[in-house]
PDB file of C-alpha atoms in Angstrom:
ATOM      1  CA  MET A  25      13.246 -30.645 -10.828  1.00 55.00           C
ATOM      2  CA  ASN A  26      10.400 -30.612 -13.895  1.00 58.00           C
ATOM      3  CA  GLN A  27       8.441 -33.632 -12.662  1.00 63.00           C
ATOM      4  CA  ALA A  28       8.337 -31.771  -9.378  1.00 55.00           C
ATOM      5  CA  LEU A  29       7.250 -28.607 -11.136  1.00 52.00           C
ATOM      6  CA  ALA A  30       4.767 -30.789 -12.388  1.00 54.00           C
ATOM      7  CA  GLN A  31       3.243 -32.080  -9.516  1.00 55.00           C
ATOM      8  CA  TYR A  32       3.047 -28.928  -7.952  1.00 51.00           C
ATOM      9  CA  ALA A  33       1.398 -27.386 -10.608  1.00 52.00           C
ATOM     10  CA  ARG A  34      -1.350 -30.600 -10.470  1.00 50.00           C
ATOM     11  CA  ARG A  35      -1.501 -30.227  -7.027  1.00 49.00           C
ATOM     12  CA  ARG A  36      -2.030 -26.775  -7.020  1.00 50.00           C
ATOM     13  CA  LYS A  37      -4.745 -26.624  -9.346  1.00 43.00           C
ATOM     14  CA  ASN A  38      -6.877 -29.075  -7.493  1.00 40.00           C
ATOM     15  CA  GLU A  39      -6.227 -27.038  -4.435  1.00 44.00           C
ATOM     16  CA  LEU A  40      -7.116 -23.878  -6.244  1.00 39.00           C
ATOM     17  CA  ILE A  41     -10.168 -25.754  -7.848  1.00 35.00           C
ATOM     18  CA  ALA A  42     -11.321 -26.178  -4.095  1.00 35.00           C
ATOM     19  CA  ILE A  43     -11.036 -22.565  -3.005  1.00 41.00           C
ATOM     20  CA  ILE A  44     -12.980 -21.242  -5.927  1.00 37.00           C
ATOM     21  CA  LEU A  45     -15.752 -23.850  -5.092  1.00 32.00           C
ATOM     22  CA  ILE A  46     -15.794 -22.355  -1.592  1.00 36.00           C
ATOM     23  CA  ALA A  47     -15.371 -19.053  -2.436  1.00 39.00           C
ATOM     24  CA  SER A  48     -18.282 -19.394  -4.921  1.00 39.00           C
ATOM     25  CA  ALA A  49     -20.723 -21.099  -2.691  1.00 36.00           C
ATOM     26  CA  ASP A  50     -24.032 -19.761  -2.430  1.00 34.00           C
ATOM     27  CA  ALA A  51     -24.501 -18.031   1.087  1.00 33.00           C
ATOM     28  CA  SER A  52     -27.593 -20.051   1.559  1.00 32.00           C
ATOM     29  CA  THR A  53     -25.500 -23.488   1.685  1.00 34.00           C
ATOM     30  CA  SER A  54     -24.401 -25.175   4.319  1.00 33.00           C
ATOM     31  CA  GLN A  55     -20.760 -24.679   2.684  1.00 35.00           C
ATOM     32  CA  ALA A  56     -20.782 -21.240   3.702  1.00 37.00           C
ATOM     33  CA  THR A  57     -21.087 -21.187   7.317  1.00 41.00           C
ATOM     34  CA  THR A  58     -17.699 -23.354   7.316  1.00 49.00           C
ATOM     35  CA  LEU A  59     -15.803 -20.295   6.405  1.00 53.00           C
ATOM     36  CA  PRO A  60     -14.082 -18.867   9.506  1.00 57.00           C
ATOM     37  CA  PHE A  61     -15.378 -16.348  11.437  1.00 58.00           C
ATOM     38  CA  GLU A  62     -12.330 -13.784  11.489  1.00 59.00           C
ATOM     39  CA  TYR A  63     -12.501 -13.195   7.314  1.00 67.00           C
ATOM     40  CA  GLY A  64     -15.377 -11.130   8.297  1.00 67.00           C
ATOM     41  CA  ALA A  65     -14.674  -9.803  11.866  1.00 73.00           C
ATOM     42  CA  PHE A  66     -11.102  -8.512  11.121  1.00 82.00           C
ATOM     43  CA  ARG A  67     -10.286  -4.349  11.658  1.00 85.00           C
ATOM     44  CA  SER A  68      -6.884  -4.316  10.849  1.00 88.00           C
ATOM     45  CA  VAL A  69      -4.374  -6.481   8.757  1.00 90.00           C
ATOM     46  CA  CYS A  70      -0.828  -6.943   9.040  1.00 90.00           C
ATOM     47  CA  THR A  71       1.062  -8.686   6.217  1.00 93.00           C
ATOM     48  CA  SER A  72       4.436 -10.229   5.707  1.00 93.00           C
ATOM     49  CA  VAL A  73       6.506 -11.536   3.344  1.00 95.00           C
ATOM     50  CA  GLU A  74       9.338 -13.842   4.123  1.00 94.00           C
ATOM     51  CA  ILE A  75      12.225 -14.811   1.141  1.00 95.00           C
ATOM     52  CA  ALA A  76      13.843 -18.160   1.288  1.00 94.00           C
ATOM     53  CA  ALA A  77      16.588 -18.101  -1.341  1.00 93.00           C
ATOM     54  CA  ASP A  78      20.170 -18.541  -2.146  1.00 89.00           C
ATOM     55  CA  PRO A  79      22.477 -15.475  -0.766  1.00 90.00           C
ATOM     56  CA  GLN A  80      22.926 -14.693  -4.579  1.00 87.00           C
ATOM     57  CA  VAL A  81      19.680 -14.604  -5.295  1.00 89.00           C
ATOM     58  CA  GLU A  82      18.403 -13.018  -2.321  1.00 90.00           C
ATOM     59  CA  GLN A  83      20.379 -10.162  -2.891  1.00 91.00           C
ATOM     60  CA  GLU A  84      18.136  -9.066  -5.947  1.00 91.00           C
ATOM     61  CA  PHE A  85      15.480  -8.515  -3.546  1.00 95.00           C
ATOM     62  CA  ALA A  86      14.433  -5.416  -1.651  1.00 94.00           C
ATOM     63  CA  ARG A  87      12.665  -6.662   1.323  1.00 94.00           C
ATOM     64  CA  ALA A  88      11.261  -3.875   2.726  1.00 94.00           C
ATOM     65  CA  THR A  89      10.223  -2.292  -0.612  1.00 96.00           C
ATOM     66  CA  ILE A  90       8.146  -5.644  -1.373  1.00 96.00           C
ATOM     67  CA  ASN A  91       6.913  -5.847   2.268  1.00 96.00           C
ATOM     68  CA  GLU A  92       5.229  -1.977   1.762  1.00 96.00           C
ATOM     69  CA  ASN A  93       4.186  -2.822  -2.184  1.00 97.00           C
ATOM     70  CA  VAL A  94       2.426  -5.849  -1.068  1.00 97.00           C
ATOM     71  CA  ALA A  95       0.360  -3.818   2.184  1.00 96.00           C
ATOM     72  CA  ARG A  96      -0.526  -1.300  -0.152  1.00 97.00           C
ATOM     73  CA  ALA A  97      -1.880  -3.629  -2.753  1.00 97.00           C
ATOM     74  CA  ILE A  98      -3.969  -5.554  -0.406  1.00 97.00           C
ATOM     75  CA  GLN A  99      -4.992  -2.017   1.444  1.00 96.00           C
ATOM     76  CA  GLU A 100      -6.643  -0.972  -1.963  1.00 96.00           C
ATOM     77  CA  ARG A 101      -7.934  -4.207  -2.989  1.00 96.00           C
ATOM     78  CA  LEU A 102      -9.909  -4.317   0.439  1.00 94.00           C
ATOM     79  CA  ARG A 103     -11.229  -0.644   0.102  1.00 95.00           C
ATOM     80  CA  MET A 104     -12.815  -1.751  -3.203  1.00 93.00           C
ATOM     81  CA  LEU A 105     -14.693  -3.921  -1.052  1.00 90.00           C
ATOM     82  CA  GLY A 106     -15.365  -1.307   1.187  1.00 91.00           C
ATOM     83  CA  LEU A 107     -13.465  -1.835   3.739  1.00 91.00           C
ATOM     84  CA  THR A 108     -11.253   1.138   5.125  1.00 91.00           C
ATOM     85  CA  TYR A 109      -9.187  -1.141   7.685  1.00 90.00           C
ATOM     86  CA  PRO A 110      -5.431  -0.437   8.279  1.00 91.00           C
ATOM     87  CA  VAL A 111      -2.880  -2.715   6.716  1.00 93.00           C
ATOM     88  CA  VAL A 112       0.572  -2.471   8.069  1.00 91.00           C
ATOM     89  CA  ALA A 113       3.920  -4.186   6.685  1.00 92.00           C
ATOM     90  CA  GLY A 114       6.794  -6.491   7.818  1.00 84.00           C
ATOM     91  CA  PRO A 115       7.568  -9.009  10.541  1.00 83.00           C
ATOM     92  CA  ALA A 116       6.994  -6.532  13.619  1.00 81.00           C
ATOM     93  CA  CYS A 117       3.297  -6.571  13.208  1.00 78.00           C
ATOM     94  CA  LEU A 118       3.269 -10.019  13.029  1.00 74.00           C
ATOM     95  CA  ARG A 119       5.542 -10.353  16.340  1.00 69.00           C
ATOM     96  CA  GLU A 120       3.534  -7.842  17.952  1.00 61.00           C
ATOM     97  CA  ARG A 121      -0.167  -9.357  16.992  1.00 56.00           C
ATOM     98  CA  ALA A 122      -0.787 -10.508  20.267  1.00 49.00           C
ATOM     99  CA  THR A 123      -1.744  -7.178  21.428  1.00 55.00           C
ATOM    100  CA  ALA A 124      -3.525  -6.380  18.299  1.00 66.00           C
ATOM    101  CA  PRO A 125      -7.249  -7.537  19.165  1.00 72.00           C
ATOM    102  CA  GLN A 126      -9.139  -8.359  15.804  1.00 80.00           C
ATOM    103  CA  GLN A 127      -6.016  -8.106  13.540  1.00 83.00           C
ATOM    104  CA  LEU A 128      -5.815 -10.803  10.697  1.00 86.00           C
ATOM    105  CA  GLY A 129      -2.160 -11.732   9.990  1.00 87.00           C
ATOM    106  CA  LEU A 130      -0.989 -13.091   6.512  1.00 91.00           C
ATOM    107  CA  LEU A 131       2.247 -14.511   6.433  1.00 91.00           C
ATOM    108  CA  PHE A 132       3.470 -15.007   2.798  1.00 94.00           C
ATOM    109  CA  HIS A 133       6.377 -17.966   2.168  1.00 94.00           C
ATOM    110  CA  ALA A 134       8.264 -17.693  -0.877  1.00 95.00           C
ATOM    111  CA  ARG A 135      11.141 -19.939  -1.956  1.00 95.00           C
ATOM    112  CA  VAL A 136      12.959 -18.429  -4.795  1.00 95.00           C
ATOM    113  CA  VAL A 137      15.394 -20.607  -6.732  1.00 93.00           C
ATOM    114  CA  SER A 138      17.358 -20.294 -10.244  1.00 90.00           C
ATOM    115  CA  ASP A 139      15.582 -22.380 -13.038  1.00 88.00           C
ATOM    116  CA  PRO A 140      17.896 -24.867 -13.918  1.00 88.00           C
ATOM    117  CA  GLU A 141      17.095 -24.411 -17.423  1.00 88.00           C
ATOM    118  CA  HIS A 142      17.396 -20.818 -17.596  1.00 86.00           C
ATOM    119  CA  PRO A 143      19.921 -19.510 -14.916  1.00 78.00           C
ATOM    120  CA  ARG A 144      18.705 -16.297 -15.450  1.00 84.00           C
ATOM    121  CA  ARG A 145      15.034 -16.779 -14.840  1.00 91.00           C
ATOM    122  CA  LEU A 146      13.698 -17.352 -11.335  1.00 93.00           C
ATOM    123  CA  ILE A 147      11.144 -20.053 -10.114  1.00 92.00           C
ATOM    124  CA  VAL A 148       9.129 -18.720  -7.027  1.00 94.00           C
ATOM    125  CA  SER A 149       7.409 -21.014  -4.776  1.00 94.00           C
ATOM    126  CA  LEU A 150       4.795 -19.308  -2.448  1.00 95.00           C
ATOM    127  CA  ILE A 151       2.673 -20.258   0.451  1.00 93.00           C
ATOM    128  CA  MET A 152       0.312 -17.923   2.518  1.00 91.00           C
ATOM    129  CA  HIS A 153      -0.486 -18.674   6.356  1.00 88.00           C
ATOM    130  CA  SER A 154      -3.423 -16.916   8.218  1.00 85.00           C
ATOM    131  CA  PHE A 155      -3.439 -15.503  11.646  1.00 80.00           C
ATOM    132  CA  TYR A 156      -6.176 -14.324  14.202  1.00 76.00           C
ATOM    133  CA  ASN A 157      -6.171 -12.587  17.355  1.00 66.00           C
ATOM    134  CA  ASP A 158      -9.049 -11.910  19.363  1.00 61.00           C
ATOM    135  CA  PRO A 159      -9.288 -11.610  23.320  1.00 59.00           C
ATOM    136  CA  LYS A 160     -12.946 -12.910  23.216  1.00 60.00           C
ATOM    137  CA  SER A 161     -11.758 -16.043  21.367  1.00 54.00           C
ATOM    138  CA  PRO A 162     -10.432 -19.093  23.238  1.00 50.00           C
ATOM    139  CA  GLY A 163      -6.867 -19.757  22.637  1.00 47.00           C
ATOM    140  CA  PRO A 164      -5.435 -16.485  22.448  1.00 42.00           C
ATOM    141  CA  TYR A 165      -1.572 -16.782  21.414  1.00 42.00           C
ATOM    142  CA  HIS A 166       0.860 -17.665  24.141  1.00 37.00           C
ATOM    143  CA  THR A 167       4.037 -17.785  21.963  1.00 39.00           C
ATOM    144  CA  ASP A 168       6.049 -15.091  19.468  1.00 39.00           C
ATOM    145  CA  ILE A 169       5.261 -16.749  16.570  1.00 40.00           C
ATOM    146  CA  PRO A 170       2.517 -19.739  17.022  1.00 44.00           C
ATOM    147  CA  LYS A 171       1.210 -22.450  14.602  1.00 44.00           C
ATOM    148  CA  ALA A 172      -0.588 -20.755  11.499  1.00 50.00           C
ATOM    149  CA  GLN A 173      -4.665 -21.515  11.759  1.00 60.00           C
ATOM    150  CA  HIS A 174      -4.840 -21.705   8.192  1.00 63.00           C
ATOM    151  CA  GLU A 175      -2.846 -22.625   5.571  1.00 72.00           C
ATOM    152  CA  PHE A 176      -3.166 -22.150   2.019  1.00 82.00           C
ATOM    153  CA  PRO A 177      -2.004 -24.206  -1.195  1.00 86.00           C
ATOM    154  CA  THR A 178       1.495 -23.784  -2.848  1.00 89.00           C
ATOM    155  CA  ASP A 179       1.655 -21.707  -5.967  1.00 92.00           C
ATOM    156  CA  VAL A 180       4.627 -21.919  -8.187  1.00 93.00           C
ATOM    157  CA  SER A 181       5.322 -19.387 -11.209  1.00 93.00           C
ATOM    158  CA  PHE A 182       8.102 -17.511 -12.434  1.00 93.00           C
ATOM    159  CA  CYS A 183      10.124 -14.363 -13.018  1.00 93.00           C
ATOM    160  CA  SER A 184      11.314 -13.289 -16.343  1.00 92.00           C
ATOM    161  CA  ALA A 185      15.221 -13.054 -16.570  1.00 88.00           C
ATOM    162  CA  GLU A 186      14.096  -9.504 -17.871  1.00 92.00           C
ATOM    163  CA  ALA A 187      11.824  -8.498 -14.895  1.00 93.00           C
ATOM    164  CA  ASP A 188      12.764  -6.860 -12.153  1.00 94.00           C
ATOM    165  CA  PRO A 189      13.011  -9.696  -8.786  1.00 94.00           C
ATOM    166  CA  SER A 190      11.328  -7.274  -6.627  1.00 95.00           C
ATOM    167  CA  ARG A 191       8.457  -6.434  -8.693  1.00 96.00           C
ATOM    168  CA  CYS A 192       7.614  -9.777 -10.144  1.00 96.00           C
ATOM    169  CA  LEU A 193       7.683 -11.237  -6.704  1.00 96.00           C
ATOM    170  CA  THR A 194       5.576  -8.579  -5.484  1.00 97.00           C
ATOM    171  CA  ASP A 195       3.009  -9.008  -8.379  1.00 97.00           C
ATOM    172  CA  ARG A 196       2.935 -12.974  -7.546  1.00 96.00           C
ATOM    173  CA  VAL A 197       2.096 -12.421  -4.077  1.00 97.00           C
ATOM    174  CA  VAL A 198      -0.489  -9.732  -4.669  1.00 97.00           C
ATOM    175  CA  GLY A 199      -1.905 -12.381  -7.629  1.00 96.00           C
ATOM    176  CA  TYR A 200      -1.544 -15.133  -4.771  1.00 96.00           C
ATOM    177  CA  PHE A 201      -3.831 -12.705  -2.448  1.00 95.00           C
ATOM    178  CA  ASP A 202      -6.061 -11.773  -5.054  1.00 95.00           C
ATOM    179  CA  VAL A 203      -7.224 -15.802  -5.831  1.00 93.00           C
ATOM    180  CA  THR A 204      -7.128 -16.917  -2.270  1.00 90.00           C
ATOM    181  CA  MET A 205      -7.791 -14.839   0.511  1.00 90.00           C
ATOM    182  CA  LEU A 206      -9.317 -12.079  -1.454  1.00 91.00           C
ATOM    183  CA  LYS A 207     -12.354 -14.082  -2.455  1.00 89.00           C
ATOM    184  CA  ILE A 208     -12.744 -15.628   0.954  1.00 86.00           C
ATOM    185  CA  ILE A 209     -12.955 -11.945   2.824  1.00 88.00           C
ATOM    186  CA  GLU A 210     -15.198 -10.808  -0.355  1.00 87.00           C
ATOM    187  CA  LEU A 211     -17.531 -14.082   0.563  1.00 85.00           C
ATOM    188  CA  ALA A 212     -17.382 -13.665   4.145  1.00 82.00           C
ATOM    189  CA  GLN A 213     -18.201  -9.731   4.093  1.00 81.00           C
ATOM    190  CA  GLU A 214     -21.751 -10.783   1.506  1.00 81.00           C
ATOM    191  CA  LEU A 215     -22.749 -13.460   4.326  1.00 79.00           C
ATOM    192  CA  LEU A 216     -22.174 -10.999   6.945  1.00 72.00           C
ATOM    193  CA  LYS A 217     -24.277  -8.239   5.151  1.00 73.00           C
ATOM    194  CA  GLY A 218     -26.878 -10.746   4.482  1.00 69.00           C
ATOM    195  CA  GLU A 219     -27.241 -11.776   8.279  1.00 62.00           C
ATOM    196  CA  ARG A 220     -27.946  -7.599   8.445  1.00 57.00           C
ATOM    197  CA  ARG A 221     -30.707  -8.150   6.327  1.00 53.00           C
TER     198      ARG A 221
END
C-alpha cells in the first residue's frame, strides 16, 4: 500500500507540475491556444461527487451535503473571477446535461479506503472528469453518461481520524478543483479578455 501511495504521489507531482505550467502560460504563447474553448465558453456548471468505498466507510458520508457544499464553494470561486453562472449539484444534472447547452460538467470520483496503518484515518483518491455540451459544436452527446472529454490527474490525500469525513472530503474536492480547473478557467477568462481588446 505504501509503495502504491508513493507511486501515486510521484505521478501526481509530475502531472500537477504540467497543469501549473499550462495554467501559467503567457497568453501570447502558442501553448495558450491549446486550452479547450469550453473553459471560457460555458454558461453554467454541473458538479457531482461520486464516492466509492466499502459499505462501512461509505455510511460515514452525507452524499447530498457533500454535493451541495462542493457546488456552493465552486460558485463562490467563480464569482471571485466575476462569473455569476449557476452551479447545480448532484448526479441528476449530469444525466440531464444533453439538454443544458453550454454547461460545463465536472464529475469527481472519490475512492475512499481505511488506512491500514491507522485504521480510523481515511485515504482519499480523487480524480475529476470534465464534460461540455454545446449544440453548435460537432459530436453532441448521444448517451446518458458519455465518455469524459477531459480527465485530470489523480490526487491522493488523507482524512484524519478526528476529521468529519463529509467535511474532509468536501475540502479535498474543493482543493482539487482549485489547483486544476479553477486555474484553467481563470486562464481561459484572461485569454477571452485579451481577444476582446
